[in-house]
mmCIF file of C-alpha atoms and ligand atoms in Angstrom:
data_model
loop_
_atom_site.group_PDB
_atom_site.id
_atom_site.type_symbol
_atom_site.label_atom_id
_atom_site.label_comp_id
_atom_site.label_asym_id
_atom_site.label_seq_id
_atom_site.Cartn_x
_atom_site.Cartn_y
_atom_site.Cartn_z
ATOM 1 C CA UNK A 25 -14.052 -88.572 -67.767
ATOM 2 C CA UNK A 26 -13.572 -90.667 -64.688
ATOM 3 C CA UNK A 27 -13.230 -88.564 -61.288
ATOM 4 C CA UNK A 28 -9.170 -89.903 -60.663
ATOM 5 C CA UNK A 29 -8.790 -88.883 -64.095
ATOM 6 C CA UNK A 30 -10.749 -85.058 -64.038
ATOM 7 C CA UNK A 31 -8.407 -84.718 -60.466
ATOM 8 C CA UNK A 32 -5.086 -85.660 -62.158
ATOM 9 C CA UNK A 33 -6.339 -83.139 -64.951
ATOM 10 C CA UNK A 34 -6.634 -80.413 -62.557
ATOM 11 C CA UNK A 35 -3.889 -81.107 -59.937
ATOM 12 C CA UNK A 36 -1.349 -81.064 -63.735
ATOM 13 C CA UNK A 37 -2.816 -77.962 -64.695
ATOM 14 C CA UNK A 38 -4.196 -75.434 -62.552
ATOM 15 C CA UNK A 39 -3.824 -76.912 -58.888
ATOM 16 C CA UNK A 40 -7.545 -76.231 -57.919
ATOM 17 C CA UNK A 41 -10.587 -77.927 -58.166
ATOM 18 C CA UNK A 42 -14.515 -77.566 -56.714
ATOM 19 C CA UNK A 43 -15.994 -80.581 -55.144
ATOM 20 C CA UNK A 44 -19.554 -81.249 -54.018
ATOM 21 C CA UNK A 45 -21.106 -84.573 -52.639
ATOM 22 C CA UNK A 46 -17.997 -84.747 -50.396
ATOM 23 C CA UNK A 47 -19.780 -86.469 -47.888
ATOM 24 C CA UNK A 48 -19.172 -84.044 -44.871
ATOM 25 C CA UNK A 49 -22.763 -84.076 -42.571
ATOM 26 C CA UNK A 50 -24.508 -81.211 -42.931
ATOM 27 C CA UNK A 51 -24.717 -80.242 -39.546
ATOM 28 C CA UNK A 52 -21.042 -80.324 -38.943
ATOM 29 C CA UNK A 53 -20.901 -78.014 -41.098
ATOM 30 C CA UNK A 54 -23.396 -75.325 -40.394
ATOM 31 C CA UNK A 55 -22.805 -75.780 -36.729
ATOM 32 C CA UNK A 56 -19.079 -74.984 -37.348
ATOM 33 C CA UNK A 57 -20.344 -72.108 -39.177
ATOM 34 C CA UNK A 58 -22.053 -70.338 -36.721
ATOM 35 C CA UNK A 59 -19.833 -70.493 -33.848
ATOM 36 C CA UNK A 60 -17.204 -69.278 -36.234
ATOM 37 C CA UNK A 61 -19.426 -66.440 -36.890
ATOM 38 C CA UNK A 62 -20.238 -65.485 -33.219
ATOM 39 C CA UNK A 63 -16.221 -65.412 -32.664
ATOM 40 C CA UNK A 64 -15.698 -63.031 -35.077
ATOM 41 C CA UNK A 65 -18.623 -60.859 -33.795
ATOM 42 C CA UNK A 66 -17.022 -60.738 -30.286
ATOM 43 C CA UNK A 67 -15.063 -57.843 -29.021
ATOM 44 C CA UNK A 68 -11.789 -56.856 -30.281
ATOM 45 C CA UNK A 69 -10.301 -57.435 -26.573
ATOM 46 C CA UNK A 70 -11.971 -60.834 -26.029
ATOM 47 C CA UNK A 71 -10.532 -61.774 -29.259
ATOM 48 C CA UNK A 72 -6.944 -60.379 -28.845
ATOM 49 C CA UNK A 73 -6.729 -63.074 -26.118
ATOM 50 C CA UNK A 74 -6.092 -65.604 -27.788
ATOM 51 C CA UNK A 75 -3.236 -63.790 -30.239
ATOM 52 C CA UNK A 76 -0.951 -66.293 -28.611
ATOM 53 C CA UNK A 77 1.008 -67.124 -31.694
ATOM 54 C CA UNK A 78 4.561 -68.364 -30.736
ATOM 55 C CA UNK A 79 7.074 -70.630 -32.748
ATOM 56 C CA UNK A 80 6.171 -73.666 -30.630
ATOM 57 C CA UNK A 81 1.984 -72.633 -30.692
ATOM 58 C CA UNK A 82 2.080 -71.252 -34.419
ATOM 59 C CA UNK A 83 -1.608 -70.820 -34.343
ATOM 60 C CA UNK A 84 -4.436 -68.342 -32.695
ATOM 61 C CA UNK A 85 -6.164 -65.424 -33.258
ATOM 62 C CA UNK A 86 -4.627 -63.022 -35.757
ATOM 63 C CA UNK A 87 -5.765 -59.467 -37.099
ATOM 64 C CA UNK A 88 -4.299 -58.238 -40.937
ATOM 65 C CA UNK A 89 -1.572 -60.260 -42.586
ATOM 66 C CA UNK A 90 1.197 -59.460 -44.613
ATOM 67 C CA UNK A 91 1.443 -62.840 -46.919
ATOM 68 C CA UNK A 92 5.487 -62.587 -47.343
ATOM 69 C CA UNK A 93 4.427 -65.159 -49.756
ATOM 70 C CA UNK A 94 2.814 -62.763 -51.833
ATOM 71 C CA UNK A 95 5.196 -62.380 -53.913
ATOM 72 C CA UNK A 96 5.434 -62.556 -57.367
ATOM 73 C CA UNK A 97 7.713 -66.027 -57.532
ATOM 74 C CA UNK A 98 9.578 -65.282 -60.339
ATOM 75 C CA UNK A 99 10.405 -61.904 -60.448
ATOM 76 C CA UNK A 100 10.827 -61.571 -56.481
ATOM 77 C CA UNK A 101 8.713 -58.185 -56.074
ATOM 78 C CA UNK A 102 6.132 -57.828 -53.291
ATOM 79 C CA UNK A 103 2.372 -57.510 -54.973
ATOM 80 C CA UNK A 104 1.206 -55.739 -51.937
ATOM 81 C CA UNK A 105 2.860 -54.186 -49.078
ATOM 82 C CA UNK A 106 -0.440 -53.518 -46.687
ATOM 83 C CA UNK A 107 -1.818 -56.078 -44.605
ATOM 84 C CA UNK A 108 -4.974 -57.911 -45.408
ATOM 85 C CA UNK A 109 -8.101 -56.719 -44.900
ATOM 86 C CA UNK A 110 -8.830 -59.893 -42.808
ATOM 87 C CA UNK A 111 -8.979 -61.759 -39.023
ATOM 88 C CA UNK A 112 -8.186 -65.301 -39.013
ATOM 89 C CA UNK A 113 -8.189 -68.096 -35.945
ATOM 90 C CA UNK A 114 -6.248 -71.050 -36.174
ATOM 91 C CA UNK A 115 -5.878 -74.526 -34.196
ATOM 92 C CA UNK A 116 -3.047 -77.546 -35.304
ATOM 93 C CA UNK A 117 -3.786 -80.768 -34.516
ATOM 94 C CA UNK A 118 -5.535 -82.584 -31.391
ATOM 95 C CA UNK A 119 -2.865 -86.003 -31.510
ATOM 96 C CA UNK A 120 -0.371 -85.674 -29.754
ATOM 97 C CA UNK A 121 2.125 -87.563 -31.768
ATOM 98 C CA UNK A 122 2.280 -84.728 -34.175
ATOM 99 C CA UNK A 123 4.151 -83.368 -31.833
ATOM 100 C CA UNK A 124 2.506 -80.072 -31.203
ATOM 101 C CA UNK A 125 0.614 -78.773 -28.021
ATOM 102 C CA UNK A 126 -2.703 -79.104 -28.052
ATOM 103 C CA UNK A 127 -5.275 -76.249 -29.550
ATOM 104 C CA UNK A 128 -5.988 -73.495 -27.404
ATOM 105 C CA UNK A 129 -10.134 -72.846 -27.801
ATOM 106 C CA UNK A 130 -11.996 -69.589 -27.314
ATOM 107 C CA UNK A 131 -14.326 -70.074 -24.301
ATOM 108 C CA UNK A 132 -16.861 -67.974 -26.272
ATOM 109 C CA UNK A 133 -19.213 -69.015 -27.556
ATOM 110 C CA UNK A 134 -19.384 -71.770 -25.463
ATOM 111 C CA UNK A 135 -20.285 -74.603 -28.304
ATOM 112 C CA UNK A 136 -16.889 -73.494 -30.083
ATOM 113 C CA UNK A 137 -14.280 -75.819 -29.076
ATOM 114 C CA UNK A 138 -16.744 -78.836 -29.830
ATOM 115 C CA UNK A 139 -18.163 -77.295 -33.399
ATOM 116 C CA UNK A 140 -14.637 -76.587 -34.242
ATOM 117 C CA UNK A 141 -13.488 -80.045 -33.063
ATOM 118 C CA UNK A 142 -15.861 -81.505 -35.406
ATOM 119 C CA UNK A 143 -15.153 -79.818 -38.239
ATOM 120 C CA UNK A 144 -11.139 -80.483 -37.954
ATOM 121 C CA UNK A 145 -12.134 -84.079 -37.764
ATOM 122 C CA UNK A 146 -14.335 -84.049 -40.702
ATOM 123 C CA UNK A 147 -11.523 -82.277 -42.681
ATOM 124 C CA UNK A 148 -9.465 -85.473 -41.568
ATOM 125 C CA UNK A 149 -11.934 -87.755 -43.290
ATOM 126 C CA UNK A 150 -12.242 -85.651 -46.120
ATOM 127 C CA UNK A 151 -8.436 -85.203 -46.922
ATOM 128 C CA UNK A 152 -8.244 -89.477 -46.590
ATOM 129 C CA UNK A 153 -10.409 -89.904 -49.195
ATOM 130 C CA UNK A 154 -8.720 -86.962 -51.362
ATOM 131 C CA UNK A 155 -5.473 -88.455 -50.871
ATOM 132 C CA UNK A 156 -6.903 -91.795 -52.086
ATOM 133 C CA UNK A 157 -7.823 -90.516 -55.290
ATOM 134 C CA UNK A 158 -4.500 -88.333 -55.616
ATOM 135 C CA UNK A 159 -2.543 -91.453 -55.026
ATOM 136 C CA UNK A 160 -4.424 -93.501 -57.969
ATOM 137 C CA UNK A 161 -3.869 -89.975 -60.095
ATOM 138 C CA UNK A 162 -0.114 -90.816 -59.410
ATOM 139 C CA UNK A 163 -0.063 -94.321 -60.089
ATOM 140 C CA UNK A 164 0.356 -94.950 -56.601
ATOM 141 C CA UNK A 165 -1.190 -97.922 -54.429
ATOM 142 C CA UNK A 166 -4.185 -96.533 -52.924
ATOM 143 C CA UNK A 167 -3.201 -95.766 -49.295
ATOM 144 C CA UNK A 168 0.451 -94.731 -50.202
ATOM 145 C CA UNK A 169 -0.218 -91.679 -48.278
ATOM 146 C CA UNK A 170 -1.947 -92.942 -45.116
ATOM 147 C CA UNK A 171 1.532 -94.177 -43.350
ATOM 148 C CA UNK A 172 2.973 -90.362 -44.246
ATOM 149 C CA UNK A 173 -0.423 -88.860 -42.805
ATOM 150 C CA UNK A 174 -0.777 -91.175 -39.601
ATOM 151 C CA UNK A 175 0.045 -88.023 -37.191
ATOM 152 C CA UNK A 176 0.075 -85.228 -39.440
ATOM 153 C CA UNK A 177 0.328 -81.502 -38.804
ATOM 154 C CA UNK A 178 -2.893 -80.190 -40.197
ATOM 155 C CA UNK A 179 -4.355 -76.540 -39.418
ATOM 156 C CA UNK A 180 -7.923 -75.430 -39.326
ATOM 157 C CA UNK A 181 -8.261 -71.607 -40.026
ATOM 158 C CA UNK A 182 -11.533 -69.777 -39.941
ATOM 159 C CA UNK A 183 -11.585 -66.283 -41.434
ATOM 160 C CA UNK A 184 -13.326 -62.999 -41.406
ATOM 161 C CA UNK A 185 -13.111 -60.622 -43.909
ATOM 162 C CA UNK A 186 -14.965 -57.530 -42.691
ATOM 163 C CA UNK A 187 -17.567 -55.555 -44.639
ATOM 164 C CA UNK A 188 -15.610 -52.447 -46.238
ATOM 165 C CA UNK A 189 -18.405 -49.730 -46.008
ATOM 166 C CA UNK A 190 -16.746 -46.668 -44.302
ATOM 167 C CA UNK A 191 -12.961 -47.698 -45.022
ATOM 168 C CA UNK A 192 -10.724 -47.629 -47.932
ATOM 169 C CA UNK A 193 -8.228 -50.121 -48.732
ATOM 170 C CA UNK A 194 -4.937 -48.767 -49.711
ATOM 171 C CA UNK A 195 -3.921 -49.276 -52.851
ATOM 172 C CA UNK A 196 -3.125 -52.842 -53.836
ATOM 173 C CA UNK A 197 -4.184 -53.786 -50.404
ATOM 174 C CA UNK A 198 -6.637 -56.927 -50.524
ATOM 175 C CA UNK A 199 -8.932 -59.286 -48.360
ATOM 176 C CA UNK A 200 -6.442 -61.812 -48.923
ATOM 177 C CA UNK A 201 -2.984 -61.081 -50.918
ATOM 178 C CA UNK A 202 -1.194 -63.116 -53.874
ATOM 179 C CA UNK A 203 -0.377 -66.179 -52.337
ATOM 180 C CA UNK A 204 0.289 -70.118 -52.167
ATOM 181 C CA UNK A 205 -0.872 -72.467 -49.943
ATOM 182 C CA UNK A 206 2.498 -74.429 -48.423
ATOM 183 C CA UNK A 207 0.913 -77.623 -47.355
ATOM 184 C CA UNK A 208 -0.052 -80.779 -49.058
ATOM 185 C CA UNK A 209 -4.284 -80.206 -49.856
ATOM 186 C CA UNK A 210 -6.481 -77.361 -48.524
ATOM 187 C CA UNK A 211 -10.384 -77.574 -48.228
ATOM 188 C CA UNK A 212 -11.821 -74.007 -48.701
ATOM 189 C CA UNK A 213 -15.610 -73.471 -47.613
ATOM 190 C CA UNK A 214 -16.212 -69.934 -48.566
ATOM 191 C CA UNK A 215 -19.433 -67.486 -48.125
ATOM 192 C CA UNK A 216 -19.106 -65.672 -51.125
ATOM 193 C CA UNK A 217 -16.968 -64.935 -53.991
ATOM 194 C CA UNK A 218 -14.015 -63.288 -53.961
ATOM 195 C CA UNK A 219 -11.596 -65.979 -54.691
ATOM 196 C CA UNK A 220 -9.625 -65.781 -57.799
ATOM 197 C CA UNK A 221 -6.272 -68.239 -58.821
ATOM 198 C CA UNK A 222 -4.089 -66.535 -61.317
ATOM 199 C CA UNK A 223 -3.241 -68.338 -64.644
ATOM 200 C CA UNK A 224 0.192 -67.778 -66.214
ATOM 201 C CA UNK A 225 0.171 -65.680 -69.147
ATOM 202 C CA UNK A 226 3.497 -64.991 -70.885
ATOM 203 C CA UNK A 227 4.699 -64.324 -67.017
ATOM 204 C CA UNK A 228 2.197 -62.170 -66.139
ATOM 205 C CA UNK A 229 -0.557 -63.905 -63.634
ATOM 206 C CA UNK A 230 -4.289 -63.239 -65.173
ATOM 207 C CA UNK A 231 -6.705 -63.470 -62.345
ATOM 208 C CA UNK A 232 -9.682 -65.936 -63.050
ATOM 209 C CA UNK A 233 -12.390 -66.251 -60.403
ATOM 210 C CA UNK A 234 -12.824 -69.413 -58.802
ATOM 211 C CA UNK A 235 -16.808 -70.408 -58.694
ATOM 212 C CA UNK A 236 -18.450 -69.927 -55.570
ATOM 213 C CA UNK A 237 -20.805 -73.113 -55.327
ATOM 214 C CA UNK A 238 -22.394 -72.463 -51.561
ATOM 215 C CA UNK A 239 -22.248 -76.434 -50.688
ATOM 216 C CA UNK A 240 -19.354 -77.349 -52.587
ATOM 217 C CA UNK A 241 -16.020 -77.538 -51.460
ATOM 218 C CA UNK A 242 -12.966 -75.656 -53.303
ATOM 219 C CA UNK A 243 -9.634 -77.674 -52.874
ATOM 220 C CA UNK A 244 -6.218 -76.386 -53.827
ATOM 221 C CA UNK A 245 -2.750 -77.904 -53.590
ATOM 222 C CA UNK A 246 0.263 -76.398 -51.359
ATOM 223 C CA UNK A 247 3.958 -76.084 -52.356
ATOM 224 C CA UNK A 248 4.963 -79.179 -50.322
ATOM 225 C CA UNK A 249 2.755 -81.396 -52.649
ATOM 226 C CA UNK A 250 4.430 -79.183 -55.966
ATOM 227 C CA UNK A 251 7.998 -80.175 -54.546
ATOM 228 C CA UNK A 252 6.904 -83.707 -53.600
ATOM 229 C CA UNK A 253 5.198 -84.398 -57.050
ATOM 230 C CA UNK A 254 8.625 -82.904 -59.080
ATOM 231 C CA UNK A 255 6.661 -79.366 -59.849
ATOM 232 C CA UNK A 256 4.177 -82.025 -61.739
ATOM 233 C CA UNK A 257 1.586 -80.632 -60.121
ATOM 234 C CA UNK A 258 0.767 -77.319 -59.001
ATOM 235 C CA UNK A 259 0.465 -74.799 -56.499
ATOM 236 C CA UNK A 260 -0.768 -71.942 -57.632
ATOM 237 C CA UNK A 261 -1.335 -67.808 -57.053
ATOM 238 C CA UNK A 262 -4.423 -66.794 -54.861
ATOM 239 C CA UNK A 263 -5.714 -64.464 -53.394
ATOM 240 C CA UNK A 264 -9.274 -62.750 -52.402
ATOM 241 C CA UNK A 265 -10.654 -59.558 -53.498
ATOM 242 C CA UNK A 266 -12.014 -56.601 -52.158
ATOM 243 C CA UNK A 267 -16.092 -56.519 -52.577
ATOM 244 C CA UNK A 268 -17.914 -54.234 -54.964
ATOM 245 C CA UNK A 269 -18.800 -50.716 -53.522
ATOM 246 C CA UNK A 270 -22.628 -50.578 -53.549
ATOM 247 C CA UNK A 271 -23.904 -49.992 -50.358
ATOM 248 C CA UNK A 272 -24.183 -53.428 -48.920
ATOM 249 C CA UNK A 273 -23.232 -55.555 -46.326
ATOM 250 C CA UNK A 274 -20.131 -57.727 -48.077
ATOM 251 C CA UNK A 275 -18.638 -59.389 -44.490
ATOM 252 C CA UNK A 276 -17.328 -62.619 -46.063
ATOM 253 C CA UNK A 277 -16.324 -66.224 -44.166
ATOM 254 C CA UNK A 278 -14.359 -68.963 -44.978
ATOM 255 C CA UNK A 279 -13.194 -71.668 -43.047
ATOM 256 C CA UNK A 280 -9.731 -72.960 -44.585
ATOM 257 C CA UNK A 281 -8.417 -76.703 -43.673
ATOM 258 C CA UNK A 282 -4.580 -76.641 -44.475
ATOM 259 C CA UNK A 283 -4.427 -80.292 -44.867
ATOM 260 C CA UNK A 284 -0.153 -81.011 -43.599
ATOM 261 C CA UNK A 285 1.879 -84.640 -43.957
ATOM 262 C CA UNK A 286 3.402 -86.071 -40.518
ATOM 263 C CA UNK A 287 5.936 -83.236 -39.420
ATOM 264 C CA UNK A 288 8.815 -86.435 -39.286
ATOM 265 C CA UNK A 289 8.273 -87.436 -42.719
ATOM 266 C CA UNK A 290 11.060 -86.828 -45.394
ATOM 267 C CA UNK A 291 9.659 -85.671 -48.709
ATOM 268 C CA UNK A 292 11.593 -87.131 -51.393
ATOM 269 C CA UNK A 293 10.666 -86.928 -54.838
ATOM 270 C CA UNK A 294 7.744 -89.881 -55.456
ATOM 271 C CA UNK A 295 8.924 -92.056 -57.920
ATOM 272 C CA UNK A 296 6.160 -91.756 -60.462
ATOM 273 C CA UNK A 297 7.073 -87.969 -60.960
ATOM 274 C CA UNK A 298 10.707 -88.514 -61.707
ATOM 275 C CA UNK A 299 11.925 -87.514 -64.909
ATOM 276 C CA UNK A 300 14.954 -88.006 -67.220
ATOM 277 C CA UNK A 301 17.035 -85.580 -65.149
ATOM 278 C CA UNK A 302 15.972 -87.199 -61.370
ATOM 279 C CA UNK A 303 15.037 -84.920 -59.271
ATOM 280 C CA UNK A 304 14.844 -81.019 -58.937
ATOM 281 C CA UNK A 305 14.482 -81.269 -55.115
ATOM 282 C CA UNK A 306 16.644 -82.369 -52.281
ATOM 283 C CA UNK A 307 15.182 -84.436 -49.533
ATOM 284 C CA UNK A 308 13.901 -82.323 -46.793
ATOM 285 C CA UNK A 309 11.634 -82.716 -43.419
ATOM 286 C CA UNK A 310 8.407 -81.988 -43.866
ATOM 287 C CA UNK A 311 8.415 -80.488 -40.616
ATOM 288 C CA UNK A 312 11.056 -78.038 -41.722
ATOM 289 C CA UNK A 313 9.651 -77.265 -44.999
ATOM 290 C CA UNK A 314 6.606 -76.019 -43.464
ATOM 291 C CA UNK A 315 8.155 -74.051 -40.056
ATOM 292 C CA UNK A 316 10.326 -72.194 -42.982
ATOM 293 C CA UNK A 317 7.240 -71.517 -44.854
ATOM 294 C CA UNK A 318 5.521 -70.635 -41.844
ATOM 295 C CA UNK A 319 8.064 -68.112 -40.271
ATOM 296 C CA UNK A 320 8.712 -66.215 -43.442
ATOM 297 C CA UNK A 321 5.361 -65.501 -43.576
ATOM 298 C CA UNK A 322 4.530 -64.737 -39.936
ATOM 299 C CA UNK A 323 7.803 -63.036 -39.583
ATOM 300 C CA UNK A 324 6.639 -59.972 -38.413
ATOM 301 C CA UNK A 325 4.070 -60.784 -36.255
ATOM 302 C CA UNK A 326 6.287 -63.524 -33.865
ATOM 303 C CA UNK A 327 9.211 -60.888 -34.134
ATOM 304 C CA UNK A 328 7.268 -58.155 -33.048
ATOM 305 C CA UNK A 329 5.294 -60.228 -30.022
ATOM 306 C CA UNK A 330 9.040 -60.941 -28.832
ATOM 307 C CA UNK A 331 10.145 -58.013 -28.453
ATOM 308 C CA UNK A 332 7.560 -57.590 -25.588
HETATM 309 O O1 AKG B 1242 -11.081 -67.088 -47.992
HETATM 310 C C1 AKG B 1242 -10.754 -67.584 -49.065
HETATM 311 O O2 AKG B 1242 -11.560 -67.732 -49.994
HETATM 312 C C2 AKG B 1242 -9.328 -68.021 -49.323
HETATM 313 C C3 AKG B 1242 -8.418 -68.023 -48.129
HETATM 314 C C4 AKG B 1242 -7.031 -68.470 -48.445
HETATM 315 O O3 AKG B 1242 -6.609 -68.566 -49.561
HETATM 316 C C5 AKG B 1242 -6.110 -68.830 -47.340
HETATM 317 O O4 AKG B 1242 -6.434 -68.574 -46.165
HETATM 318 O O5 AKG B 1242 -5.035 -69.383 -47.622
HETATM 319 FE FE1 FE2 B 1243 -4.750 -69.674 -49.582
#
């Protein structure tokens, strides 16, 4: 099978896929890596710094989660109450026109801000050519997407999911809870497995683990691509699992490139994925779609930081 034709085959039924020969230098990558690394093996108060998460700045340095979107969509019941077992950092974009400040870098270690830099800008590339290939898998013209993506609102979130020897998770608390990406595309690089998307079965979601390929790239779609495709394609369950209990060191990685249209764009259904009834969706900002997204499942953490 042809590659627009495998993507359109897994965007329609699952909403993840693993890449390799994606092009991305090698040493964008592993240098990314590293400083990533030393961040997360800095101390707790150097880190906490940076926890400067604020409406208007909704990125930075963040310890646990609680994934409001870890819900079970259908039913409406929270899968898991406790925070992950998890630290993430996040940056937006560098262009101006999207409209947001500009990312706030650690100053340690020093080679951060430019690894980091380098990375986001790679993820640009990267998400070009995807959307090339998802616009021919939607009998679009080719660059249909590059005028909606021309100052776009992407995030670039490293994560650290801590060894577990010594601790034990509460129950039904994970490394990362149930939940869906709410962007257009994101490009996982992972250390290890963990990773599992559920399947649908009669209702109930049946957890299947996502290969871990070490120089491959997993990429899933977000809800904003689901509503703009008519629910055509999907966006589907995640989450990341707690590692086995044998005695070794299980710290696990990722760095996670939530790939996010131009915040002024209006997503309307695109005309190849309307059916006989129209449309199931309203047209909405993009830029709206996402802050809702975003604050239900922050909501804690900005309420609580303005109380202070
Ligand atoms: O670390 C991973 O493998 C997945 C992370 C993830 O799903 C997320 O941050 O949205
Ligand atoms: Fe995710």
């Amino acid at each position: 099978m042809e590659t627009v034709s495998k993507i359109k085959k897994a965007c329609e039924e699952i909403g993840f896929m693993v890449i390799t020969s994606h092009g991305v230098p090698e040493p964008v990558i592993a240098n990314a890596w590293k400083s990533v690394g030393e961040f997360f093996d800095l101390d707790e108060s150097s880190k906490s710094q940076l926890s400067n998460m604020s409406a208007d700045y909704p990125y930075g340095y963040e310890k646990g989660e609680v994934l409001a979107a870890g819900k079970d969509k259908e039913k409406g019941k929270a899968l898991s109450t406790a925070p992950d077992i998890k630290e993430t950092f996040t940056i937006g974009p560098h262009n101006p026109a999207s409209g947001m400040p500009s990312p706030i870098m650690p100053s340690e270690p020093p080679a951060f801000a430019s690894h980091y830099s380098a990375y986001y800008s790679a993820m640009e590339d990267l998400s070009s050519t995807l959307l090339s290939s998802f616009a021919l898998a939607l009998e679009l013209p080719v660059d249909w997407f590059e005028s909606k993506t021309s100052h776009h609102l992407s995030a670039l979130r490293s994560l650290n999911y801590p060894d577990q020897s010594g601790m034990t998770p509460e129950p039904g608390q994970l490394r990362a809870g149930a939940h869906t990406d709410y962007g257009s595309l994101t490009i996982l690089k992972s250390g290890g497995p963990g990773l599992q998307v559920a399947k649908d079965v009669d209702g109930e979601p049946s957890w299947v683990s996502v290969p871990h390929v070490p120089d491959g790239f997993v990429i899933n779609l977000g809800d904003l691509m689901r509503r703009w495709t008519n629910d055509r394609w999907s966006s589907t369950l995640h989450r990341v699992v707690n590692p086995p209990r044998d005695g070794k060191n299980h710290r696990r990685q990722s760095i996670a490139f939530f790939h996010n249209i131009n915040g002024d764009e209006v997503v309307t259904t695109i005309p190849s994925c309307m059916d006989d009834g129209g449309s199931k969706y309203e047209p909405i900002v993009a830029k709206d779609f996402l802050m809702m997204k975003h604050l239900a499942s922050v909501k804690g953490v900005i309420e609580e930081k303005e109380e202070l």
